[in-house]
Every structure is written in structure tokens, then in C-alpha cells.
């Protein structure tokens, strides 16, 4: 009986071991990303909010702030000088993309030579899209999709032959157009607000913590929980759903064999033990 009790204790310990979620706290496989997130004390200016846990290096964060960055040889000023209030948003967009470890639920395969993965349909908070559009609406550009179609003959992006520079408000009539079209649907416009826990924030106060951690957890849970019986559950109320770790699966049959039925009810009641999912 003593052996059986020890096995049951080990089984219970194994059952509650946290299981790492492959969608959380990860870096995508792209050109400048680290292989895994970690502290970066020297992140530059607008990228600094991610310094406690970042997928970017200090050098990447510095390059993100330059008009002619070495990251991708991309020139923000392809139709004249981009106003500082507009460029402010593009820098923040770059910092989010390069530094955030909370984009896992939206990482997708990429079909380009310079990266294996990209983000797709990241739900941006309404304020982030609206303010981005408002501060850039008077700037001019010659393209709707900035991911592809440029003239790279000089080694940096220039407007394609025959294209015209037009106001942002003509190329992107609404904030939704800007957020969803400019980077090939990397972002998705939402009506969710900052602090709701349902949208990714480009802007946040690191002193208050990173709100995108909880957002990533919610969408990772939602991605896993697609069955009809879990539609009305929440991550908090559905904690009993989980996966037994492999040591628990090995110990379980031994415990059931050793512990006689009726010995404290353990052998027959193991199914009542809740497995906690992170």
C-alpha cells in the first residue's frame, strides 16, 4: 500500500506540472528575430517597453528608428519627408513586430526568401489603428501594399514606374484600410479597445506590465478550444482541461495495479483529480 500511495503522490505531482504552450512567449523565425525571447536592457527609445522580455536585440531596436534602416533598406520618405507624428507610428509598428514575444497565435508560414514565418491577422486595438491613420492621413504614398511591388533598382525602395504619390487618406480611405492593407493583412482592424484583453496594443506603459501577454493567452486558448462544448467557457473557468504529462501516463497504470480498490478511494477516484492547464 505504501508503494501505491507514493505512486499516487508522484502521479498527482506530474499531472499538475505546467505544460508549455507553443503559441506563447515565442519569437517568429524571421530575419532579425532572436531564437527565443529574453531581457534586453539596452533597447532603444520606442522599443524600450519590451526590454524585460524581447525578441529583438539592442541593435535591431536602434535601426528601427532610422529613416534609412539597415534592417530592410526600407525608406519611409519615398514620397517626400514623412512627418514625425506619422513616422512615430511606423517605428512603433516595427518595434512590435521585431520585439514582441506575444504574437504566437498569429504566426504563419511565409513565402519569402528572407523569412520563414510572418504574422497574419493580428487583432490591433481600435485606438492604435485610428491614431495611426489620423496622424498619417496627410502624408503621401504611391502604394497601398508596402510589402511588395517596389522598385529596388537602387538598393532601396522607390515608387514603381508610372505610380503617383497620393495622400494617405486617398490610398487608405479608412483606418481599417491602413492597418489591414499596408502589410498584407499582418494586422486586423478591430473595435476592441486598449485594456480589453482582446486586442494587441502597439502602445503600452511598461510600468503597468505588458497587456499583450494576457491577449496572447486568450487567443491561444481560443485557438485550442474550437469544439462546440467549450464555446461558452473562459480561460479562467475552464482550467480543468489539460493534458497529462508523459510521467503521469507512465505512473498511472502502476498506481492502479498497486493500490487495492477501496484503499482510501484513491485507486477508484483518480479520475476526479483536476489537471490544471496553464
PDB file of C-alpha atoms in Angstrom:
ATOM      1  CA  UNK A   1       0.000   0.000   0.000  1.00  0.00           C
ATOM      2  CA  UNK A   2       2.859   2.362   0.817  1.00  0.00           C
ATOM      3  CA  UNK A   3       4.292   1.926  -2.681  1.00  0.00           C
ATOM      4  CA  UNK A   4       0.901   2.623  -4.183  1.00  0.00           C
ATOM      5  CA  UNK A   5       0.474   5.788  -2.152  1.00  0.00           C
ATOM      6  CA  UNK A   6       3.892   7.018  -3.265  1.00  0.00           C
ATOM      7  CA  UNK A   7       2.948   6.346  -6.880  1.00  0.00           C
ATOM      8  CA  UNK A   8      -0.281   8.268  -6.442  1.00  0.00           C
ATOM      9  CA  UNK A   9       1.601  11.230  -4.981  1.00  0.00           C
ATOM     10  CA  UNK A  10       4.012  11.183  -7.937  1.00  0.00           C
ATOM     11  CA  UNK A  11       1.070  10.878 -10.307  1.00  0.00           C
ATOM     12  CA  UNK A  12      -0.631  13.910  -8.812  1.00  0.00           C
ATOM     13  CA  UNK A  13       2.599  15.913  -8.973  1.00  0.00           C
ATOM     14  CA  UNK A  14       3.136  15.033 -12.615  1.00  0.00           C
ATOM     15  CA  UNK A  15      -0.457  15.816 -13.506  1.00  0.00           C
ATOM     16  CA  UNK A  16      -0.224  19.415 -12.358  1.00  0.00           C
ATOM     17  CA  UNK A  17       3.130  20.172 -13.971  1.00  0.00           C
ATOM     18  CA  UNK A  18       2.712  23.176 -16.289  1.00  0.00           C
ATOM     19  CA  UNK A  19       2.742  22.336 -19.983  1.00  0.00           C
ATOM     20  CA  UNK A  20       4.492  24.890 -22.201  1.00  0.00           C
ATOM     21  CA  UNK A  21       2.131  26.340 -24.758  1.00  0.00           C
ATOM     22  CA  UNK A  22       3.890  26.507 -28.162  1.00  0.00           C
ATOM     23  CA  UNK A  23       1.919  29.657 -29.036  1.00  0.00           C
ATOM     24  CA  UNK A  24       3.089  31.682 -26.047  1.00  0.00           C
ATOM     25  CA  UNK A  25       6.314  33.581 -25.327  1.00  0.00           C
ATOM     26  CA  UNK A  26       7.991  32.766 -28.629  1.00  0.00           C
ATOM     27  CA  UNK A  27       9.837  34.559 -31.414  1.00  0.00           C
ATOM     28  CA  UNK A  28       9.000  34.009 -35.060  1.00  0.00           C
ATOM     29  CA  UNK A  29      11.566  32.606 -37.451  1.00  0.00           C
ATOM     30  CA  UNK A  30      12.339  35.797 -39.373  1.00  0.00           C
ATOM     31  CA  UNK A  31      15.283  37.900 -40.494  1.00  0.00           C
ATOM     32  CA  UNK A  32      16.282  39.745 -37.314  1.00  0.00           C
ATOM     33  CA  UNK A  33      14.445  37.914 -34.538  1.00  0.00           C
ATOM     34  CA  UNK A  34      16.221  36.122 -31.711  1.00  0.00           C
ATOM     35  CA  UNK A  35      15.610  32.374 -31.406  1.00  0.00           C
ATOM     36  CA  UNK A  36      13.878  32.888 -28.064  1.00  0.00           C
ATOM     37  CA  UNK A  37      12.794  35.921 -26.036  1.00  0.00           C
ATOM     38  CA  UNK A  38      14.720  37.295 -23.093  1.00  0.00           C
ATOM     39  CA  UNK A  39      15.769  40.506 -21.302  1.00  0.00           C
ATOM     40  CA  UNK A  40      17.356  43.301 -23.377  1.00  0.00           C
ATOM     41  CA  UNK A  41      18.247  46.187 -21.077  1.00  0.00           C
ATOM     42  CA  UNK A  42      19.524  48.479 -23.844  1.00  0.00           C
ATOM     43  CA  UNK A  43      16.515  48.588 -26.173  1.00  0.00           C
ATOM     44  CA  UNK A  44      16.282  51.988 -27.846  1.00  0.00           C
ATOM     45  CA  UNK A  45      13.572  54.597 -27.263  1.00  0.00           C
ATOM     46  CA  UNK A  46      10.173  53.381 -28.561  1.00  0.00           C
ATOM     47  CA  UNK A  47      11.215  49.720 -28.363  1.00  0.00           C
ATOM     48  CA  UNK A  48      12.099  50.048 -24.656  1.00  0.00           C
ATOM     49  CA  UNK A  49       8.704  48.776 -23.383  1.00  0.00           C
ATOM     50  CA  UNK A  50       9.791  45.261 -24.413  1.00  0.00           C
ATOM     51  CA  UNK A  51      13.156  45.338 -22.602  1.00  0.00           C
ATOM     52  CA  UNK A  52      12.099  42.837 -19.903  1.00  0.00           C
ATOM     53  CA  UNK A  53      11.300  40.168 -22.473  1.00  0.00           C
ATOM     54  CA  UNK A  54      12.111  40.815 -26.113  1.00  0.00           C
ATOM     55  CA  UNK A  55      12.621  39.038 -29.418  1.00  0.00           C
ATOM     56  CA  UNK A  56      14.801  41.902 -30.699  1.00  0.00           C
ATOM     57  CA  UNK A  57      18.348  42.971 -29.878  1.00  0.00           C
ATOM     58  CA  UNK A  58      19.504  46.457 -28.928  1.00  0.00           C
ATOM     59  CA  UNK A  59      20.950  46.939 -32.419  1.00  0.00           C
ATOM     60  CA  UNK A  60      17.663  45.976 -34.084  1.00  0.00           C
ATOM     61  CA  UNK A  61      15.788  48.445 -31.883  1.00  0.00           C
ATOM     62  CA  UNK A  62      18.234  51.208 -32.832  1.00  0.00           C
ATOM     63  CA  UNK A  63      17.908  50.504 -36.560  1.00  0.00           C
ATOM     64  CA  UNK A  64      14.102  50.555 -36.220  1.00  0.00           C
ATOM     65  CA  UNK A  65      14.290  54.305 -35.522  1.00  0.00           C
ATOM     66  CA  UNK A  66      16.304  55.279 -38.612  1.00  0.00           C
ATOM     67  CA  UNK A  67      14.835  56.816 -41.781  1.00  0.00           C
ATOM     68  CA  UNK A  68      17.044  54.578 -43.917  1.00  0.00           C
ATOM     69  CA  UNK A  69      17.317  51.456 -41.798  1.00  0.00           C
ATOM     70  CA  UNK A  70      19.723  48.605 -42.386  1.00  0.00           C
ATOM     71  CA  UNK A  71      17.038  46.167 -41.284  1.00  0.00           C
ATOM     72  CA  UNK A  72      15.366  46.014 -44.698  1.00  0.00           C
ATOM     73  CA  UNK A  73      16.840  49.026 -46.572  1.00  0.00           C
ATOM     74  CA  UNK A  74      13.353  50.491 -46.426  1.00  0.00           C
ATOM     75  CA  UNK A  75      12.933  54.225 -46.868  1.00  0.00           C
ATOM     76  CA  UNK A  76       9.944  55.832 -45.158  1.00  0.00           C
ATOM     77  CA  UNK A  77      10.482  59.008 -47.231  1.00  0.00           C
ATOM     78  CA  UNK A  78       9.707  57.514 -50.649  1.00  0.00           C
ATOM     79  CA  UNK A  79       7.216  60.314 -51.407  1.00  0.00           C
ATOM     80  CA  UNK A  80       8.879  63.129 -49.556  1.00  0.00           C
ATOM     81  CA  UNK A  81       9.697  63.596 -45.904  1.00  0.00           C
ATOM     82  CA  UNK A  82       7.364  61.617 -43.627  1.00  0.00           C
ATOM     83  CA  UNK A  83       6.059  63.866 -40.815  1.00  0.00           C
ATOM     84  CA  UNK A  84       7.449  62.942 -37.362  1.00  0.00           C
ATOM     85  CA  UNK A  85       3.962  62.290 -35.919  1.00  0.00           C
ATOM     86  CA  UNK A  86       3.332  59.761 -38.683  1.00  0.00           C
ATOM     87  CA  UNK A  87       6.768  58.142 -38.523  1.00  0.00           C
ATOM     88  CA  UNK A  88       6.240  57.705 -34.789  1.00  0.00           C
ATOM     89  CA  UNK A  89       3.600  55.047 -35.570  1.00  0.00           C
ATOM     90  CA  UNK A  90       5.706  53.217 -38.134  1.00  0.00           C
ATOM     91  CA  UNK A  91       8.558  52.989 -35.642  1.00  0.00           C
ATOM     92  CA  UNK A  92       6.185  51.585 -33.051  1.00  0.00           C
ATOM     93  CA  UNK A  93       4.824  49.127 -35.597  1.00  0.00           C
ATOM     94  CA  UNK A  94       8.395  47.978 -36.286  1.00  0.00           C
ATOM     95  CA  UNK A  95       9.142  47.632 -32.570  1.00  0.00           C
ATOM     96  CA  UNK A  96       6.044  45.491 -32.060  1.00  0.00           C
ATOM     97  CA  UNK A  97       6.924  43.261 -34.996  1.00  0.00           C
ATOM     98  CA  UNK A  98      10.604  42.847 -34.117  1.00  0.00           C
ATOM     99  CA  UNK A  99      10.420  42.766 -30.317  1.00  0.00           C
ATOM    100  CA  UNK A 100       7.122  41.257 -29.161  1.00  0.00           C
ATOM    101  CA  UNK A 101       7.125  37.659 -27.852  1.00  0.00           C
ATOM    102  CA  UNK A 102       3.312  37.753 -27.718  1.00  0.00           C
ATOM    103  CA  UNK A 103       2.411  37.254 -31.382  1.00  0.00           C
ATOM    104  CA  UNK A 104       2.472  33.447 -31.339  1.00  0.00           C
ATOM    105  CA  UNK A 105      -1.241  32.848 -32.025  1.00  0.00           C
ATOM    106  CA  UNK A 106      -0.871  34.711 -35.335  1.00  0.00           C
ATOM    107  CA  UNK A 107       2.438  33.352 -36.619  1.00  0.00           C
ATOM    108  CA  UNK A 108       2.044  31.842 -40.075  1.00  0.00           C
ATOM    109  CA  UNK A 109       4.314  30.408 -42.738  1.00  0.00           C
ATOM    110  CA  UNK A 110       5.914  32.984 -45.045  1.00  0.00           C
ATOM    111  CA  UNK A 111       6.561  32.585 -48.765  1.00  0.00           C
ATOM    112  CA  UNK A 112       9.598  34.874 -48.959  1.00  0.00           C
ATOM    113  CA  UNK A 113      13.320  34.209 -49.203  1.00  0.00           C
ATOM    114  CA  UNK A 114      14.274  36.317 -46.184  1.00  0.00           C
ATOM    115  CA  UNK A 115      11.983  34.841 -43.546  1.00  0.00           C
ATOM    116  CA  UNK A 116      10.243  31.558 -42.834  1.00  0.00           C
ATOM    117  CA  UNK A 117       7.438  32.970 -40.712  1.00  0.00           C
ATOM    118  CA  UNK A 118       5.280  36.083 -40.587  1.00  0.00           C
ATOM    119  CA  UNK A 119       2.281  37.359 -38.621  1.00  0.00           C
ATOM    120  CA  UNK A 120      -1.222  37.276 -40.060  1.00  0.00           C
ATOM    121  CA  UNK A 121      -4.433  38.954 -38.838  1.00  0.00           C
ATOM    122  CA  UNK A 122      -3.086  40.210 -35.504  1.00  0.00           C
ATOM    123  CA  UNK A 123      -6.096  41.987 -33.912  1.00  0.00           C
ATOM    124  CA  UNK A 124      -4.929  45.555 -33.281  1.00  0.00           C
ATOM    125  CA  UNK A 125      -6.770  47.736 -30.803  1.00  0.00           C
ATOM    126  CA  UNK A 126      -9.105  50.301 -32.345  1.00  0.00           C
ATOM    127  CA  UNK A 127      -7.208  53.258 -30.901  1.00  0.00           C
ATOM    128  CA  UNK A 128      -3.926  52.079 -32.389  1.00  0.00           C
ATOM    129  CA  UNK A 129      -5.342  51.912 -35.912  1.00  0.00           C
ATOM    130  CA  UNK A 130      -7.388  55.090 -35.611  1.00  0.00           C
ATOM    131  CA  UNK A 131      -4.495  57.176 -34.270  1.00  0.00           C
ATOM    132  CA  UNK A 132      -2.086  55.747 -36.822  1.00  0.00           C
ATOM    133  CA  UNK A 133      -4.398  56.765 -39.651  1.00  0.00           C
ATOM    134  CA  UNK A 134      -5.203  60.168 -38.142  1.00  0.00           C
ATOM    135  CA  UNK A 135      -1.525  61.107 -37.756  1.00  0.00           C
ATOM    136  CA  UNK A 136      -0.596  59.889 -41.255  1.00  0.00           C
ATOM    137  CA  UNK A 137      -3.633  60.866 -43.325  1.00  0.00           C
ATOM    138  CA  UNK A 138      -1.932  63.977 -44.757  1.00  0.00           C
ATOM    139  CA  UNK A 139       1.286  62.179 -45.710  1.00  0.00           C
ATOM    140  CA  UNK A 140       1.628  60.886 -49.258  1.00  0.00           C
ATOM    141  CA  UNK A 141       2.472  57.455 -50.651  1.00  0.00           C
ATOM    142  CA  UNK A 142       2.419  55.729 -54.023  1.00  0.00           C
ATOM    143  CA  UNK A 143       1.445  52.256 -52.840  1.00  0.00           C
ATOM    144  CA  UNK A 144      -1.292  50.507 -50.873  1.00  0.00           C
ATOM    145  CA  UNK A 145       0.709  47.366 -50.065  1.00  0.00           C
ATOM    146  CA  UNK A 146       4.167  48.210 -48.738  1.00  0.00           C
ATOM    147  CA  UNK A 147       5.273  44.589 -48.554  1.00  0.00           C
ATOM    148  CA  UNK A 148       5.893  44.152 -52.272  1.00  0.00           C
ATOM    149  CA  UNK A 149       5.921  45.792 -55.686  1.00  0.00           C
ATOM    150  CA  UNK A 150       8.608  48.438 -55.074  1.00  0.00           C
ATOM    151  CA  UNK A 151      11.343  49.437 -57.477  1.00  0.00           C
ATOM    152  CA  UNK A 152      14.534  48.173 -55.806  1.00  0.00           C
ATOM    153  CA  UNK A 153      16.915  49.088 -58.648  1.00  0.00           C
ATOM    154  CA  UNK A 154      18.910  51.438 -56.397  1.00  0.00           C
ATOM    155  CA  UNK A 155      19.022  49.029 -53.443  1.00  0.00           C
ATOM    156  CA  UNK A 156      16.283  50.816 -51.531  1.00  0.00           C
ATOM    157  CA  UNK A 157      12.544  51.029 -52.137  1.00  0.00           C
ATOM    158  CA  UNK A 158      11.350  53.586 -54.677  1.00  0.00           C
ATOM    159  CA  UNK A 159       7.917  54.088 -56.186  1.00  0.00           C
ATOM    160  CA  UNK A 160       7.181  51.804 -59.160  1.00  0.00           C
ATOM    161  CA  UNK A 161       7.415  53.393 -62.605  1.00  0.00           C
ATOM    162  CA  UNK A 162       4.196  55.151 -63.510  1.00  0.00           C
ATOM    163  CA  UNK A 163       2.867  55.343 -59.949  1.00  0.00           C
ATOM    164  CA  UNK A 164       1.827  58.638 -58.368  1.00  0.00           C
ATOM    165  CA  UNK A 165       2.221  59.905 -54.835  1.00  0.00           C
ATOM    166  CA  UNK A 166      -1.209  60.475 -53.301  1.00  0.00           C
ATOM    167  CA  UNK A 167      -2.418  61.436 -49.810  1.00  0.00           C
ATOM    168  CA  UNK A 168      -2.770  58.591 -47.331  1.00  0.00           C
ATOM    169  CA  UNK A 169      -6.446  59.434 -46.995  1.00  0.00           C
ATOM    170  CA  UNK A 170      -6.910  58.607 -50.705  1.00  0.00           C
ATOM    171  CA  UNK A 171      -4.846  55.426 -50.681  1.00  0.00           C
ATOM    172  CA  UNK A 172      -6.287  54.340 -47.309  1.00  0.00           C
ATOM    173  CA  UNK A 173      -9.770  55.921 -47.007  1.00  0.00           C
ATOM    174  CA  UNK A 174     -10.364  54.457 -43.522  1.00  0.00           C
ATOM    175  CA  UNK A 175      -8.183  53.311 -40.582  1.00  0.00           C
ATOM    176  CA  UNK A 176      -9.190  49.738 -41.369  1.00  0.00           C
ATOM    177  CA  UNK A 177      -7.679  50.080 -44.865  1.00  0.00           C
ATOM    178  CA  UNK A 178      -4.367  51.273 -43.467  1.00  0.00           C
ATOM    179  CA  UNK A 179      -3.990  48.610 -40.778  1.00  0.00           C
ATOM    180  CA  UNK A 180      -5.050  45.670 -42.922  1.00  0.00           C
ATOM    181  CA  UNK A 181      -3.634  46.518 -46.354  1.00  0.00           C
ATOM    182  CA  UNK A 182      -0.282  48.178 -45.758  1.00  0.00           C
ATOM    183  CA  UNK A 183       1.464  44.975 -44.586  1.00  0.00           C
ATOM    184  CA  UNK A 184      -0.507  42.290 -46.474  1.00  0.00           C
ATOM    185  CA  UNK A 185      -3.037  41.609 -43.697  1.00  0.00           C
ATOM    186  CA  UNK A 186      -0.448  41.298 -40.968  1.00  0.00           C
ATOM    187  CA  UNK A 187      -2.922  43.237 -38.835  1.00  0.00           C
ATOM    188  CA  UNK A 188      -6.669  43.051 -38.446  1.00  0.00           C
ATOM    189  CA  UNK A 189      -8.747  46.098 -37.568  1.00  0.00           C
ATOM    190  CA  UNK A 190     -10.970  45.544 -34.530  1.00  0.00           C
ATOM    191  CA  UNK A 191     -13.484  47.513 -32.479  1.00  0.00           C
ATOM    192  CA  UNK A 192     -11.853  46.239 -29.285  1.00  0.00           C
ATOM    193  CA  UNK A 193     -10.288  48.858 -27.045  1.00  0.00           C
ATOM    194  CA  UNK A 194      -6.963  49.059 -25.240  1.00  0.00           C
ATOM    195  CA  UNK A 195      -7.169  47.292 -21.908  1.00  0.00           C
ATOM    196  CA  UNK A 196      -9.943  44.955 -23.056  1.00  0.00           C
ATOM    197  CA  UNK A 197      -7.664  41.927 -23.144  1.00  0.00           C
ATOM    198  CA  UNK A 198      -8.953  41.163 -26.630  1.00  0.00           C
ATOM    199  CA  UNK A 199      -6.622  43.191 -28.854  1.00  0.00           C
ATOM    200  CA  UNK A 200      -2.882  43.686 -29.263  1.00  0.00           C
ATOM    201  CA  UNK A 201      -1.554  47.094 -28.237  1.00  0.00           C
ATOM    202  CA  UNK A 202       1.305  48.721 -30.113  1.00  0.00           C
ATOM    203  CA  UNK A 203       1.466  51.301 -27.348  1.00  0.00           C
ATOM    204  CA  UNK A 204       1.553  50.484 -23.622  1.00  0.00           C
ATOM    205  CA  UNK A 205       3.129  51.673 -20.388  1.00  0.00           C
ATOM    206  CA  UNK A 206       5.707  49.070 -19.287  1.00  0.00           C
ATOM    207  CA  UNK A 207       5.328  50.255 -15.689  1.00  0.00           C
ATOM    208  CA  UNK A 208       1.844  48.737 -15.803  1.00  0.00           C
ATOM    209  CA  UNK A 209       3.062  45.486 -17.333  1.00  0.00           C
ATOM    210  CA  UNK A 210       2.693  44.209 -20.881  1.00  0.00           C
ATOM    211  CA  UNK A 211      -1.056  43.822 -21.634  1.00  0.00           C
ATOM    212  CA  UNK A 212      -0.303  41.716 -24.707  1.00  0.00           C
ATOM    213  CA  UNK A 213       0.719  38.760 -22.539  1.00  0.00           C
ATOM    214  CA  UNK A 214      -2.904  38.246 -21.468  1.00  0.00           C
ATOM    215  CA  UNK A 215      -4.179  38.875 -25.001  1.00  0.00           C
ATOM    216  CA  UNK A 216      -1.893  36.185 -26.431  1.00  0.00           C
ATOM    217  CA  UNK A 217      -3.039  33.742 -23.726  1.00  0.00           C
ATOM    218  CA  UNK A 218      -6.681  34.410 -24.559  1.00  0.00           C
ATOM    219  CA  UNK A 219      -6.255  33.851 -28.291  1.00  0.00           C
ATOM    220  CA  UNK A 220      -4.012  30.820 -27.761  1.00  0.00           C
ATOM    221  CA  UNK A 221      -6.723  29.324 -25.558  1.00  0.00           C
ATOM    222  CA  UNK A 222      -9.381  30.277 -28.100  1.00  0.00           C
ATOM    223  CA  UNK A 223      -7.387  28.633 -30.886  1.00  0.00           C
ATOM    224  CA  UNK A 224      -7.165  25.402 -28.887  1.00  0.00           C
ATOM    225  CA  UNK A 225     -10.761  25.491 -27.744  1.00  0.00           C
ATOM    226  CA  UNK A 226     -12.673  25.225 -31.004  1.00  0.00           C
ATOM    227  CA  UNK A 227     -15.153  22.493 -30.037  1.00  0.00           C
ATOM    228  CA  UNK A 228     -18.782  23.469 -29.567  1.00  0.00           C
ATOM    229  CA  UNK A 229     -18.940  22.358 -25.939  1.00  0.00           C
ATOM    230  CA  UNK A 230     -16.318  24.942 -24.969  1.00  0.00           C
ATOM    231  CA  UNK A 231     -17.774  27.941 -26.808  1.00  0.00           C
ATOM    232  CA  UNK A 232     -19.234  29.483 -23.649  1.00  0.00           C
ATOM    233  CA  UNK A 233     -16.246  28.744 -21.396  1.00  0.00           C
ATOM    234  CA  UNK A 234     -13.477  31.153 -20.460  1.00  0.00           C
ATOM    235  CA  UNK A 235      -9.791  30.541 -19.776  1.00  0.00           C
ATOM    236  CA  UNK A 236     -10.445  31.073 -16.073  1.00  0.00           C
ATOM    237  CA  UNK A 237     -13.447  28.743 -15.709  1.00  0.00           C
ATOM    238  CA  UNK A 238     -12.089  26.031 -17.935  1.00  0.00           C
ATOM    239  CA  UNK A 239      -8.888  25.364 -16.011  1.00  0.00           C
ATOM    240  CA  UNK A 240      -9.715  21.678 -15.559  1.00  0.00           C
ATOM    241  CA  UNK A 241      -8.999  20.940 -19.211  1.00  0.00           C
ATOM    242  CA  UNK A 242      -5.442  19.842 -19.830  1.00  0.00           C
ATOM    243  CA  UNK A 243      -3.082  17.134 -20.958  1.00  0.00           C
ATOM    244  CA  UNK A 244      -1.421  14.593 -18.707  1.00  0.00           C
ATOM    245  CA  UNK A 245       2.355  14.731 -18.922  1.00  0.00           C
ATOM    246  CA  UNK A 246       4.172  11.601 -20.040  1.00  0.00           C
ATOM    247  CA  UNK A 247       5.433  10.710 -16.498  1.00  0.00           C
ATOM    248  CA  UNK A 248       1.826  10.754 -15.307  1.00  0.00           C
ATOM    249  CA  UNK A 249       0.799   8.417 -18.098  1.00  0.00           C
ATOM    250  CA  UNK A 250       3.609   6.003 -17.133  1.00  0.00           C
ATOM    251  CA  UNK A 251       2.809   6.056 -13.402  1.00  0.00           C
ATOM    252  CA  UNK A 252      -0.961   5.794 -13.739  1.00  0.00           C
ATOM    253  CA  UNK A 253      -1.247   2.082 -14.620  1.00  0.00           C
ATOM    254  CA  UNK A 254       1.267   1.199 -11.893  1.00  0.00           C
ATOM    255  CA  UNK A 255      -0.737   3.100  -9.309  1.00  0.00           C
ATOM    256  CA  UNK A 256      -3.969   1.414 -10.365  1.00  0.00           C
ATOM    257  CA  UNK A 257      -2.346  -2.031 -10.091  1.00  0.00           C
ATOM    258  CA  UNK A 258      -0.700  -1.486  -6.701  1.00  0.00           C
ATOM    259  CA  UNK A 259      -3.440   0.332  -4.821  1.00  0.00           C
ATOM    260  CA  UNK A 260      -6.316  -2.000  -3.918  1.00  0.00           C
ATOM    261  CA  UNK A 261      -9.843  -0.834  -4.553  1.00  0.00           C
ATOM    262  CA  UNK A 262     -11.271   0.844  -1.502  1.00  0.00           C
ATOM    263  CA  UNK A 263      -7.892   1.908  -0.077  1.00  0.00           C
ATOM    264  CA  UNK A 264      -8.938   5.391   0.762  1.00  0.00           C
ATOM    265  CA  UNK A 265     -10.784   5.542  -2.535  1.00  0.00           C
ATOM    266  CA  UNK A 266      -7.633   6.656  -4.338  1.00  0.00           C
ATOM    267  CA  UNK A 267      -7.471   3.813  -6.831  1.00  0.00           C
ATOM    268  CA  UNK A 268     -11.046   4.270  -7.987  1.00  0.00           C
ATOM    269  CA  UNK A 269     -11.311   8.028  -7.722  1.00  0.00           C
ATOM    270  CA  UNK A 270      -8.190   9.201  -9.592  1.00  0.00           C
ATOM    271  CA  UNK A 271     -10.363  10.469 -12.410  1.00  0.00           C
ATOM    272  CA  UNK A 272     -11.691  13.137 -10.085  1.00  0.00           C
ATOM    273  CA  UNK A 273      -8.298  14.840  -9.919  1.00  0.00           C
ATOM    274  CA  UNK A 274      -8.317  18.107 -11.911  1.00  0.00           C
ATOM    275  CA  UNK A 275      -5.472  18.643 -14.320  1.00  0.00           C
ATOM    276  CA  UNK A 276      -4.578  22.327 -14.407  1.00  0.00           C
ATOM    277  CA  UNK A 277      -3.734  23.800 -17.782  1.00  0.00           C
ATOM    278  CA  UNK A 278      -1.614  26.933 -17.911  1.00  0.00           C
TER     279      UNK A 278
END
